[in-house]
CSV table of C-alpha atoms in Angstrom, one decimal:
chain,number,residue,atom,x,y,z
A,23,MET,CA,128.4,54.5,175.3
A,24,SER,CA,132.0,53.3,174.3
A,25,TYR,CA,133.3,53.2,170.7
A,26,THR,CA,132.3,48.7,171.3
A,27,ASP,CA,128.5,49.1,171.5
A,28,LEU,CA,128.0,50.2,168.4
A,29,ASN,CA,126.6,48.5,165.5
A,30,LEU,CA,128.9,48.7,163.2
A,31,SER,CA,129.7,46.5,159.9
A,32,PRO,CA,133.2,44.1,160.2
A,33,ARG,CA,134.4,46.4,157.5
A,34,LYS,CA,134.6,49.3,159.3
A,35,LYS,CA,136.3,47.2,162.7
A,36,ARG,CA,139.3,46.6,160.7
A,37,ARG,CA,139.0,50.3,159.4
A,38,ALA,CA,141.9,52.9,161.7
A,39,ILE,CA,140.4,55.8,162.7
A,40,SER,CA,142.0,58.4,163.5
A,41,PRO,CA,141.4,62.0,164.9
A,42,GLU,CA,142.8,64.2,162.4
A,43,ASP,CA,139.5,62.9,159.9
A,44,ASP,CA,137.8,65.9,161.3
A,45,THR,CA,140.3,68.3,160.2
A,46,LEU,CA,139.9,66.7,156.9
A,47,THR,CA,138.6,69.2,154.1
A,48,THR,CA,137.4,67.1,150.4
A,49,PRO,CA,137.9,69.6,147.7
A,50,LYS,CA,134.5,70.7,145.6
A,51,PRO,CA,134.4,69.4,141.7
A,52,ARG,CA,135.7,72.1,139.2
A,53,THR,CA,132.0,73.0,137.7
A,54,PRO,CA,131.7,73.5,133.8
A,55,SER,CA,131.2,77.5,133.5
A,56,THR,CA,134.4,77.6,135.8
A,57,ILE,CA,136.9,75.7,133.1
A,58,SER,CA,139.3,77.6,131.3
A,59,PRO,CA,137.6,80.9,131.3
A,60,SER,CA,140.8,82.1,129.4
A,61,LYS,CA,139.2,80.3,126.1
A,62,SER,CA,136.7,82.0,126.1
A,63,LYS,CA,138.0,85.1,127.2
A,64,ALA,CA,140.3,85.1,124.1
A,65,GLN,CA,137.8,83.8,122.3
A,66,ALA,CA,135.6,86.4,122.5
A,67,GLN,CA,138.9,88.6,122.3
A,68,ALA,CA,139.9,87.2,118.8
A,69,GLN,CA,136.2,87.9,117.4
A,70,SER,CA,136.7,92.3,118.1
A,71,ILE,CA,139.8,92.2,117.3
A,72,ALA,CA,138.2,90.4,114.0
A,73,SER,CA,135.3,92.9,114.0
A,74,ALA,CA,137.7,95.7,114.9
A,75,THR,CA,139.3,95.3,111.5
A,76,LEU,CA,136.7,95.3,109.3
A,77,PRO,CA,135.2,98.5,107.6
A,78,PRO,CA,132.0,99.8,109.6
A,79,HIS,CA,129.9,98.8,106.4
A,80,LEU,CA,131.3,95.1,106.7
A,81,SER,CA,131.0,95.1,110.5
A,82,ARG,CA,127.1,95.6,110.7
A,83,LEU,CA,125.9,93.3,108.1
A,84,LEU,CA,127.2,91.4,111.0
A,85,THR,CA,125.3,92.7,113.2
A,86,PHE,CA,122.4,92.6,111.2
A,87,GLN,CA,122.7,88.8,110.6
A,88,THR,CA,122.8,89.8,114.1
A,89,SER,CA,119.9,90.8,115.6
A,90,LEU,CA,118.1,89.6,113.1
A,91,GLN,CA,118.8,85.8,114.4
A,92,HIS,CA,117.5,86.8,117.5
A,93,ALA,CA,114.4,87.9,116.3
A,94,LEU,CA,113.6,85.2,113.7
A,95,SER,CA,114.2,83.3,117.0
A,96,VAL,CA,112.3,84.1,119.7
A,97,ALA,CA,109.3,85.0,116.8
A,98,LEU,CA,109.3,82.0,116.0
A,99,ALA,CA,109.0,80.9,119.4
A,100,THR,CA,106.1,82.5,120.1
A,101,SER,CA,104.2,82.0,117.5
A,102,ALA,CA,105.1,78.2,117.4
A,103,ILE,CA,105.2,78.4,113.3
A,104,SER,CA,106.4,74.6,112.4
A,105,PRO,CA,108.0,74.3,108.6
A,106,CYS,CA,105.9,73.6,105.4
A,107,THR,CA,106.7,69.7,105.5
A,108,ASP,CA,107.7,70.0,101.1
A,109,THR,CA,110.1,72.9,101.4
A,110,GLY,CA,111.4,73.5,105.0
A,111,ARG,CA,110.1,77.2,104.5
A,112,VAL,CA,108.9,79.4,107.6
A,113,PRO,CA,108.1,82.2,105.2
A,114,ASN,CA,106.1,85.7,106.4
A,115,VAL,CA,108.1,85.4,109.7
A,116,LEU,CA,108.7,89.0,109.9
A,117,THR,CA,109.2,91.8,107.2
A,118,HIS,CA,111.7,95.0,106.8
A,119,PHE,CA,108.6,97.0,108.2
A,120,SER,CA,108.3,94.9,111.6
A,121,LEU,CA,112.3,94.6,112.1
A,122,THR,CA,112.5,97.7,114.1
A,123,THR,CA,110.4,96.7,116.8
A,124,ALA,CA,110.5,93.4,116.7
A,125,MET,CA,111.5,92.1,120.5
A,126,GLY,CA,115.6,90.7,120.3
A,127,PHE,CA,116.2,93.1,116.8
A,128,THR,CA,118.6,96.2,118.9
A,129,MET,CA,119.7,98.2,115.9
A,130,ASN,CA,117.8,100.5,112.2
A,131,CYS,CA,117.8,99.0,109.5
A,132,ASP,CA,115.8,100.1,105.7
A,133,VAL,CA,115.7,98.1,102.6
A,134,ASP,CA,119.0,98.6,101.5
A,135,ASP,CA,120.2,96.8,104.5
A,136,VAL,CA,117.9,93.9,103.5
A,137,ARG,CA,119.3,93.4,100.3
A,138,ARG,CA,122.8,94.0,100.6
A,139,LEU,CA,122.2,91.1,103.5
A,140,CYS,CA,120.2,88.8,100.8
A,141,TRP,CA,123.5,89.2,98.0
A,142,LEU,CA,125.5,87.8,100.7
A,143,TRP,CA,124.0,85.0,101.1
A,144,GLU,CA,123.8,83.4,96.8
A,145,TRP,CA,127.2,84.8,96.8
A,146,ASP,CA,129.4,82.3,95.8
A,147,GLY,CA,132.2,83.5,98.0
A,148,ARG,CA,134.4,83.5,94.6
A,149,THR,CA,133.2,85.3,91.9
A,150,ALA,CA,133.3,90.1,93.0
A,151,LYS,CA,130.1,90.1,90.2
A,152,ALA,CA,127.0,91.4,91.3
A,153,LYS,CA,124.9,89.1,89.4
A,154,VAL,CA,125.0,87.2,86.7
A,155,GLU,CA,124.3,88.6,83.4
A,156,LEU,CA,121.4,87.6,80.4
A,157,GLU,CA,122.5,86.1,77.0
A,158,GLU,CA,121.9,88.8,74.4
A,159,GLU,CA,119.7,87.5,71.6
A,160,ASP,CA,122.4,88.4,68.1
A,161,ASN,CA,118.7,88.4,65.7
A,162,PRO,CA,118.0,93.0,66.0
A,163,PHE,CA,115.0,92.0,63.9
A,164,VAL,CA,113.8,90.1,68.0
A,165,VAL,CA,112.2,92.7,69.7
A,166,LYS,CA,112.5,92.6,73.1
A,167,SER,CA,109.6,92.9,75.0
A,168,ALA,CA,110.4,93.5,79.9
A,169,PRO,CA,109.3,90.5,81.8
A,170,ALA,CA,106.7,90.5,83.8
A,171,PRO,CA,107.2,91.6,87.5
A,172,PRO,CA,106.9,87.9,89.6
A,173,THR,CA,103.9,87.9,91.6
A,174,ASP,CA,105.1,84.9,93.7
A,175,TRP,CA,109.2,84.3,94.0
A,176,THR,CA,111.5,83.5,96.7
A,177,ARG,CA,115.3,84.6,97.2
A,178,GLY,CA,118.4,83.6,99.8
A,179,ALA,CA,120.2,81.0,101.3
A,180,MET,CA,122.0,80.3,104.1
A,181,GLY,CA,118.8,78.7,106.0
A,182,PHE,CA,116.7,82.8,104.9
A,183,THR,CA,114.1,83.6,102.7
A,184,LEU,CA,113.2,87.0,101.0
A,185,SER,CA,109.1,87.2,100.1
A,186,PRO,CA,106.6,89.3,99.1
A,187,SER,CA,104.2,89.6,102.2
A,188,THR,CA,102.2,93.0,103.6
A,189,TYR,CA,102.6,94.8,106.3
A,190,PHE,CA,99.4,96.1,108.5
A,191,ILE,CA,100.0,99.6,109.7
A,192,ARG,CA,97.4,100.3,111.9
A,193,ALA,CA,97.8,104.4,112.0
A,194,GLU,CA,96.1,104.6,108.8
A,195,SER,CA,94.2,101.3,108.7
A,196,ARG,CA,95.4,99.8,106.0
A,197,ARG,CA,98.5,96.8,103.9
A,198,VAL,CA,101.3,97.9,102.3
A,199,PRO,CA,103.4,96.0,100.5
A,200,ALA,CA,107.1,94.6,102.0
A,201,TYR,CA,109.2,92.0,101.8
A,202,GLY,CA,109.2,89.1,103.9
A,203,ILE,CA,112.3,87.6,105.9
A,204,GLY,CA,111.6,84.1,106.5
A,205,ILE,CA,113.8,80.4,107.0
A,206,GLU,CA,115.0,77.7,105.5
A,207,VAL,CA,115.6,74.9,107.0
A,208,ASP,CA,117.2,71.0,105.8
A,209,MET,CA,114.4,68.3,106.5
A,210,ASN,CA,115.6,64.4,105.9
A,211,LEU,CA,113.9,61.4,107.6
A,212,ALA,CA,116.8,59.9,106.5
A,213,GLU,CA,119.3,61.1,108.7
A,214,GLY,CA,117.3,62.0,111.7
A,215,LYS,CA,116.2,65.5,110.3
A,216,THR,CA,112.6,65.5,110.8
A,217,GLY,CA,110.2,68.0,110.9
A,218,GLY,CA,108.0,70.5,113.9
A,219,MET,CA,109.2,72.9,115.9
A,220,ALA,CA,112.3,70.3,116.3
A,221,ALA,CA,113.0,71.5,112.8
A,222,VAL,CA,113.2,75.3,114.3
A,223,ALA,CA,114.7,74.4,117.3
A,224,ARG,CA,118.2,72.9,115.0
A,225,TRP,CA,118.0,75.9,112.5
A,226,THR,CA,118.3,78.0,115.5
A,227,ALA,CA,121.0,76.3,117.4
A,228,GLU,CA,123.1,76.6,114.0
A,229,GLY,CA,123.4,79.8,114.4
A,230,ASP,CA,126.7,80.5,114.9
A,231,VAL,CA,127.7,78.6,111.7
A,232,ARG,CA,125.8,80.5,110.0
A,233,LYS,CA,127.7,83.2,111.7
A,234,ARG,CA,131.0,82.1,110.5
A,235,GLU,CA,129.8,81.3,107.2
A,236,LEU,CA,128.9,84.6,106.6
A,237,GLU,CA,132.2,86.3,108.5
A,238,GLY,CA,134.6,84.1,105.3
A,239,LYS,CA,132.5,85.8,102.9
A,240,VAL,CA,132.8,88.5,104.2
A,241,LYS,CA,136.9,88.5,104.6
A,242,ALA,CA,136.4,87.9,101.6
A,243,TRP,CA,134.8,89.9,99.8
A,244,VAL,CA,137.5,92.2,101.5
A,245,LYS,CA,140.1,90.2,99.9
A,246,LEU,CA,139.2,90.6,96.1
A,247,HIS,CA,139.6,94.4,97.0
A,248,LYS,CA,141.7,94.6,98.7
A,249,ASN,CA,144.5,96.9,96.8
A,250,ASN,CA,141.6,99.5,97.0
A,251,SER,CA,142.1,102.0,99.3
A,252,ASP,CA,138.7,101.5,100.5
A,253,THR,CA,136.5,98.8,100.5
A,254,SER,CA,133.3,98.8,98.1
A,255,LEU,CA,130.5,98.9,99.1
A,256,ILE,CA,128.3,95.9,99.0
A,257,PRO,CA,126.1,95.4,95.5
A,258,LEU,CA,122.3,95.3,96.0
A,259,ALA,CA,120.1,92.2,95.0
A,260,SER,CA,118.0,92.2,92.3
A,261,LEU,CA,115.1,91.5,94.1
A,262,PRO,CA,111.6,91.6,92.2
A,263,PRO,CA,109.9,95.7,93.0
A,264,LEU,CA,106.8,95.8,95.9
A,265,PRO,CA,103.5,96.2,93.6
A,266,THR,CA,101.5,99.6,94.5
A,267,THR,CA,98.0,99.7,95.1
A,268,LYS,CA,96.0,102.8,94.1
A,269,LEU,CA,94.0,102.8,97.0
A,270,THR,CA,90.6,104.7,96.8
A,271,SER,CA,87.8,104.2,99.4
A,272,LEU,CA,83.5,103.5,98.1
A,273,PRO,CA,82.3,106.8,98.4
A,274,ASN,CA,84.1,108.1,95.8
A,275,LEU,CA,83.1,105.3,92.6
A,276,ILE,CA,80.0,105.8,93.5
A,277,SER,CA,80.4,109.8,93.7
A,278,ARG,CA,81.5,108.7,90.3
A,279,LEU,CA,79.4,106.7,88.8
A,280,PRO,CA,76.9,107.5,85.7
A,281,SER,CA,73.3,109.3,86.9
A,282,ARG,CA,70.9,107.7,85.2
A,283,SER,CA,68.0,110.1,85.1
A,284,PRO,CA,67.3,111.5,82.2
A,285,SER,CA,69.0,115.5,81.4
A,286,PRO,CA,65.5,117.7,80.8
A,287,THR,CA,65.4,120.3,77.7
A,288,LYS,CA,67.1,123.4,78.2
A,289,GLY,CA,66.3,126.9,78.4
A,290,LEU,CA,62.8,125.9,78.4
A,291,SER,CA,60.7,127.7,81.8
A,292,SER,CA,57.0,128.8,82.0
A,293,PRO,CA,56.2,132.1,83.0
A,294,PHE,CA,53.2,131.1,85.6
A,295,PRO,CA,54.3,129.0,88.3
A,296,ALA,CA,51.8,127.9,90.9
A,297,THR,CA,50.9,129.3,93.3
A,298,PRO,CA,48.5,128.1,96.1
A,299,ARG,CA,45.6,129.7,94.6
A,300,GLY,CA,46.6,129.9,91.0
A,301,LEU,CA,47.9,133.1,90.3
A,302,THR,CA,51.2,134.4,90.1
A,303,THR,CA,52.8,137.5,92.0
A,304,PRO,CA,54.2,139.3,89.6
A,305,SER,CA,56.9,141.0,91.6
A,306,THR,CA,60.4,140.5,90.9
A,307,GLY,CA,61.3,138.2,94.3
A,308,LYS,CA,58.7,135.3,92.1
A,309,ARG,CA,60.1,131.7,92.6
A,310,ILE,CA,62.0,130.7,89.3
A,311,LEU,CA,61.6,126.8,88.7
A,312,LYS,CA,64.7,125.4,87.6
A,313,ASP,CA,65.0,123.0,84.2
A,314,SER,CA,64.4,120.0,86.2
A,315,GLU,CA,61.2,120.6,87.6
A,316,PHE,CA,59.3,120.9,84.2
A,317,ALA,CA,59.9,118.3,81.5
A,318,VAL,CA,57.9,119.6,79.0
A,319,PRO,CA,56.8,123.6,80.2
A,320,PHE,CA,53.5,125.2,78.7
A,321,PRO,CA,53.6,127.9,78.0
A,322,VAL,CA,56.8,128.3,76.3
A,323,THR,CA,57.8,132.0,76.7
A,324,PRO,CA,61.1,133.5,76.4
A,325,GLN,CA,62.6,135.9,79.1
A,326,THR,CA,64.3,137.5,77.0
A,327,PRO,CA,63.6,140.0,74.1
A,328,PHE,CA,63.3,139.0,71.1
A,329,GLY,CA,65.1,141.0,68.4
A,330,THR,CA,63.8,141.2,65.1
A,331,PRO,CA,61.0,138.3,64.3
A,332,SER,CA,62.3,136.2,60.7
A,333,LYS,CA,58.8,133.7,61.3
A,334,PRO,CA,55.2,135.0,62.1
A,335,ARG,CA,55.2,132.5,64.5
A,336,GLU,CA,57.9,134.5,66.3
A,337,ILE,CA,56.2,137.6,65.7
A,338,PHE,CA,53.0,135.9,68.1
A,339,LEU,CA,54.8,135.0,69.8
A,340,SER,CA,56.6,138.7,71.2
A,341,ARG,CA,53.1,140.5,71.0
A,342,SER,CA,51.3,137.6,73.2
A,343,SER,CA,54.8,138.3,75.2
A,344,SER,CA,54.3,141.7,75.0
A,345,ARG,CA,51.3,141.3,76.1
A,346,LEU,CA,51.5,139.3,79.5
A,347,SER,CA,54.3,141.4,80.4
A,348,THR,CA,53.8,142.6,84.2
A,349,PRO,CA,55.3,145.2,85.5
A,350,SER,CA,58.9,145.0,87.9
A,351,GLY,CA,60.9,147.2,89.5
A,352,SER,CA,64.8,146.8,90.8
A,353,GLY,CA,66.1,143.4,90.0
A,354,LEU,CA,67.8,143.5,93.3
A,355,PHE,CA,65.6,143.4,95.9
A,356,PRO,CA,62.1,141.7,95.6
A,357,GLN,CA,58.9,145.0,96.0
A,358,THR,CA,55.1,145.1,96.5
A,359,PRO,CA,53.6,144.6,93.5
A,360,SER,CA,52.1,147.4,92.2
A,361,LYS,CA,48.0,147.2,91.1
A,362,MET,CA,47.3,145.3,87.1
A,363,GLY,CA,45.5,147.3,84.7
A,364,ALA,CA,41.9,145.8,84.1
A,365,GLY,CA,42.9,144.0,80.9
A,366,THR,CA,46.6,142.5,81.8
A,367,PRO,CA,46.1,138.5,81.9
A,368,GLY,CA,48.7,138.2,84.2
A,369,THR,CA,48.3,133.9,85.2
A,370,PRO,CA,45.1,131.7,85.1
A,371,SER,CA,42.9,133.5,86.2
A,372,THR,CA,40.5,129.2,87.1
A,373,ASN,CA,41.9,126.4,89.2
A,374,ARG,CA,41.0,123.9,85.8
A,375,ARG,CA,43.7,125.7,84.0
A,376,ALA,CA,45.7,125.3,86.2
A,377,ALA,CA,44.2,121.5,86.6
A,378,LEU,CA,45.2,121.2,83.1
A,379,TYR,CA,48.6,122.6,82.9
A,380,GLU,CA,49.4,119.9,85.7
A,381,ARG,CA,48.1,117.2,83.3
A,382,ILE,CA,49.6,118.4,80.5
A,383,ARG,CA,53.8,118.1,82.7
A,384,LEU,CA,52.6,114.8,84.4
A,385,LYS,CA,51.6,113.1,81.3
A,386,SER,CA,55.3,114.6,79.2
A,387,LEU,CA,56.7,113.2,82.5
A,388,GLY,CA,55.3,109.2,81.4
A,389,SER,CA,52.9,109.4,84.3
A,390,ASP,CA,49.9,107.4,84.1
A,391,SER,CA,48.1,109.1,87.2
A,392,ALA,CA,48.3,113.0,87.3
A,393,PRO,CA,46.8,113.3,91.2
A,394,VAL,CA,46.1,117.3,91.0
A,395,GLY,CA,44.5,118.1,94.4
A,396,SER,CA,40.8,120.0,95.3
A,397,GLY,CA,43.0,123.0,95.5
A,398,GLY,CA,44.3,123.3,92.6
A,399,GLY,CA,47.9,125.2,92.3
A,400,GLY,CA,50.2,121.9,91.3
A,401,GLY,CA,53.1,120.9,93.7
A,402,GLY,CA,52.0,117.5,92.9
A,403,VAL,CA,55.1,114.5,92.1
A,404,THR,CA,54.6,111.3,91.5
A,405,PRO,CA,57.0,108.2,92.9
A,406,ARG,CA,58.9,107.9,89.4
A,407,ASP,CA,60.2,111.4,89.4
A,408,ARG,CA,60.9,110.8,93.6
A,409,MET,CA,62.8,107.8,91.9
A,410,ARG,CA,64.6,109.8,89.8
A,411,LEU,CA,65.5,112.3,91.6
A,412,LEU,CA,67.0,110.3,94.1
A,413,GLY,CA,70.6,109.4,93.9
A,414,GLN,CA,73.3,106.2,93.7
A,415,GLU,CA,72.9,106.6,97.8
A,416,GLU,CA,69.5,107.3,99.0
A,417,MET,CA,69.1,104.2,96.4
A,418,ARG,CA,71.3,102.2,97.8
A,419,ARG,CA,69.6,103.0,101.8
A,420,ARG,CA,65.4,102.1,100.7
A,421,LEU,CA,67.3,99.0,99.3
A,422,LEU,CA,68.8,98.3,102.4
A,423,LEU,CA,65.9,99.4,104.6
A,424,GLY,CA,64.1,96.8,102.7
A,425,ARG,CA,65.7,94.1,103.4
A,426,LEU,CA,66.1,95.4,107.1
A,427,ASP,CA,63.0,92.7,108.8
A,428,LYS,CA,64.2,89.8,106.9
A,429,VAL,CA,67.8,90.6,108.2
A,430,ALA,CA,66.3,90.9,112.0
A,431,ALA,CA,64.4,87.9,112.1
A,432,THR,CA,67.1,85.9,110.8
A,433,VAL,CA,69.5,88.1,113.9
A,434,TRP,CA,66.8,86.9,116.2
A,435,ALA,CA,66.3,83.0,114.3
A,436,LEU,CA,70.5,83.3,115.2
A,437,PHE,CA,69.8,84.4,118.8
A,438,SER,CA,66.8,81.8,120.2
A,439,SER,CA,68.4,79.4,118.5
A,440,PRO,CA,68.8,76.0,121.5
A,441,ALA,CA,72.9,76.6,121.0
A,442,GLN,CA,72.6,80.0,122.6
A,443,THR,CA,69.7,78.7,125.3
A,444,SER,CA,71.0,78.3,128.6
A,445,SER,CA,70.2,74.5,131.4
A,446,THR,CA,69.1,77.0,134.2
A,447,PRO,CA,66.8,79.6,134.3
A,448,LEU,CA,69.1,82.0,136.4
A,449,SER,CA,72.0,81.0,134.3
A,450,VAL,CA,70.0,82.8,130.9
A,451,ALA,CA,69.2,86.2,133.1
A,452,ARG,CA,72.6,86.3,134.1
A,453,LYS,CA,74.5,85.1,130.7
A,454,ARG,CA,75.3,88.2,128.1
A,455,ARG,CA,74.1,86.7,124.5
A,456,THR,CA,76.3,87.7,122.7
A,457,MET,CA,78.0,86.0,118.6
A,458,ARG,CA,81.2,86.7,116.6
A,459,MET,CA,79.9,89.6,114.3
A,460,ASP,CA,81.7,87.1,110.9
A,461,GLU,CA,79.1,84.4,112.4
A,462,VAL,CA,76.5,87.2,112.0
A,463,LEU,CA,77.3,88.2,109.0
A,464,ARG,CA,77.6,84.1,107.3
A,465,ALA,CA,74.1,83.6,109.0
A,466,ILE,CA,72.7,87.3,107.4
A,467,ILE,CA,74.3,85.8,104.0
A,468,SER,CA,73.1,82.3,104.2
A,469,SER,CA,69.5,83.4,104.4
A,470,SER,CA,69.7,85.7,102.4
A,471,GLY,CA,66.5,85.2,99.6
A,472,ILE,CA,69.0,87.2,96.6
A,473,PRO,CA,72.8,86.8,96.5
A,474,ILE,CA,75.0,89.1,98.2
A,475,SER,CA,78.4,90.6,99.6
A,476,MET,CA,80.0,90.9,102.5
A,477,ALA,CA,79.6,94.5,102.4
A,478,ASP,CA,76.0,94.7,101.4
A,479,ALA,CA,74.4,92.2,104.5
A,480,GLN,CA,77.5,94.4,107.0
A,481,ASP,CA,75.9,96.9,105.6
A,482,SER,CA,72.6,96.3,106.6
A,483,LEU,CA,74.1,95.1,110.6
A,484,ASN,CA,75.8,98.3,110.7
A,485,LEU,CA,71.6,99.8,109.5
A,486,LEU,CA,70.0,97.4,112.4
A,487,MET,CA,72.4,98.7,115.1
A,488,GLY,CA,71.9,102.1,114.5
A,489,LEU,CA,68.7,101.9,114.5
A,490,CYS,CA,67.6,99.3,116.3
A,491,PRO,CA,70.0,100.4,119.2
A,492,PHE,CA,67.7,98.0,121.9
A,493,PHE,CA,67.7,94.8,119.9
A,494,LEU,CA,70.7,94.7,118.7
A,495,ARG,CA,74.5,96.8,119.8
A,496,PRO,CA,78.0,96.3,118.6
A,497,LEU,CA,80.5,95.4,120.8
A,498,VAL,CA,84.7,95.1,120.9
A,499,ILE,CA,86.1,92.3,122.9
A,500,THR,CA,89.9,91.8,122.7
A,501,GLY,CA,90.2,94.4,119.7
A,502,GLU,CA,87.5,91.3,118.2
A,503,GLU,CA,84.1,92.9,117.5
A,504,TRP,CA,81.1,90.8,118.5
A,505,VAL,CA,77.3,91.3,118.1
A,506,GLU,CA,75.1,92.3,121.6
A,507,MET,CA,71.5,91.4,121.4
A,508,PRO,CA,70.2,93.2,125.1
A,509,SER,CA,68.1,90.8,127.7
A,510,SER,CA,64.5,91.7,127.2
A,511,ASN,CA,64.3,91.9,131.1
A,512,PRO,CA,64.7,94.8,132.6
A,513,GLY,CA,66.2,94.6,135.4
A,514,ASN,CA,69.2,93.4,133.4
A,515,LEU,CA,68.9,96.3,131.1
């Protein structure tokens, strides 16, 4: 095929073809990354020289702000939080506890570093005073009152904010007060500075501007102290102190509550502890009654020998006690009782007298009925006695057991609602019926006939799951508490 056979345009036909076209090459354009590499190296060298001339504690603050900006940028990008439209702030993005574990933070710091950096943020760059002193009152009769620490405050400048926050310690399962570090963005709709994530992007893009501004303040601080042999430390910002919370557990609070049960009369005991036969065992190993068993014991006989009687009643009691004495041996070990004399009365000889003592004891306790067995001998305890002897924990447990049937009915109705059922029988057999713990607790509180707290509902639900695991059991899914109702089909268990 010849050149004339090709379909070429007239313009291409007029162009002269040189035999050297195959050997010619066109140079490639230079990429932006390779333009003036000497300039970027010069800037890096200038920054390293500037940081090398500063004292170590001032260079540490510059590195601290750079790491802080990186950590805040990563936290804002992962959380997707936008600033408030009124103030332009995103408070408490990080805390001074979480800085060491934050992604993008490459140094260790403490509270003093945060306070020194806050002082530099708020410093005007001209005066060397750490804080503005308040005017003193000239009147000597005015009593100076210490101002109460503020509960809601915000400090900072240069796009950074400090405010009170809390930090959760997983090892101790509790929250502690902390200083929260956030950002502040300038939003002006007239200038096109809108809110949302665009404001966060503007704050991130201004990182170099804030770095140069902080370097200027540090250099101004060095100039103010150039006469000193060693540049003094940056002052600490006068931040409000963090509140100290004293944690107390609920069981300790309940155990410290005073008991309402009446204290019985001390120092009185019955010499006739009733046995199933109505007789006492004349030995040193006999049962000694507690003070709380008899409110008004009958009859009253002291266990220690009397001194010189001063009243006729004491003479009668001393004579009767000497007649009613029982043989005894050593007080260390129980012994087999010896045979009593024929004329020595021991305990009540009949069941009728034992029943009389029991009725008198129950009447002294304020009971309406005296349940005495046909065998006599006492041992009957009324419901009122049991309620008085119960503690706070046992009474609370019985209260939770009393409302357990209503809690179970509420949970059953909640899991049996149409929203929990499926459209096909196959999916019903395979689907696990689970709900969030907080949703179940809200349903229990709303269906209760009396007002109950979230803690009471939690205790009732835990008691139900502990007693009836076949009806309801707890689950933990991705760190959250759920409740599952097992299927009644034996094949799915």
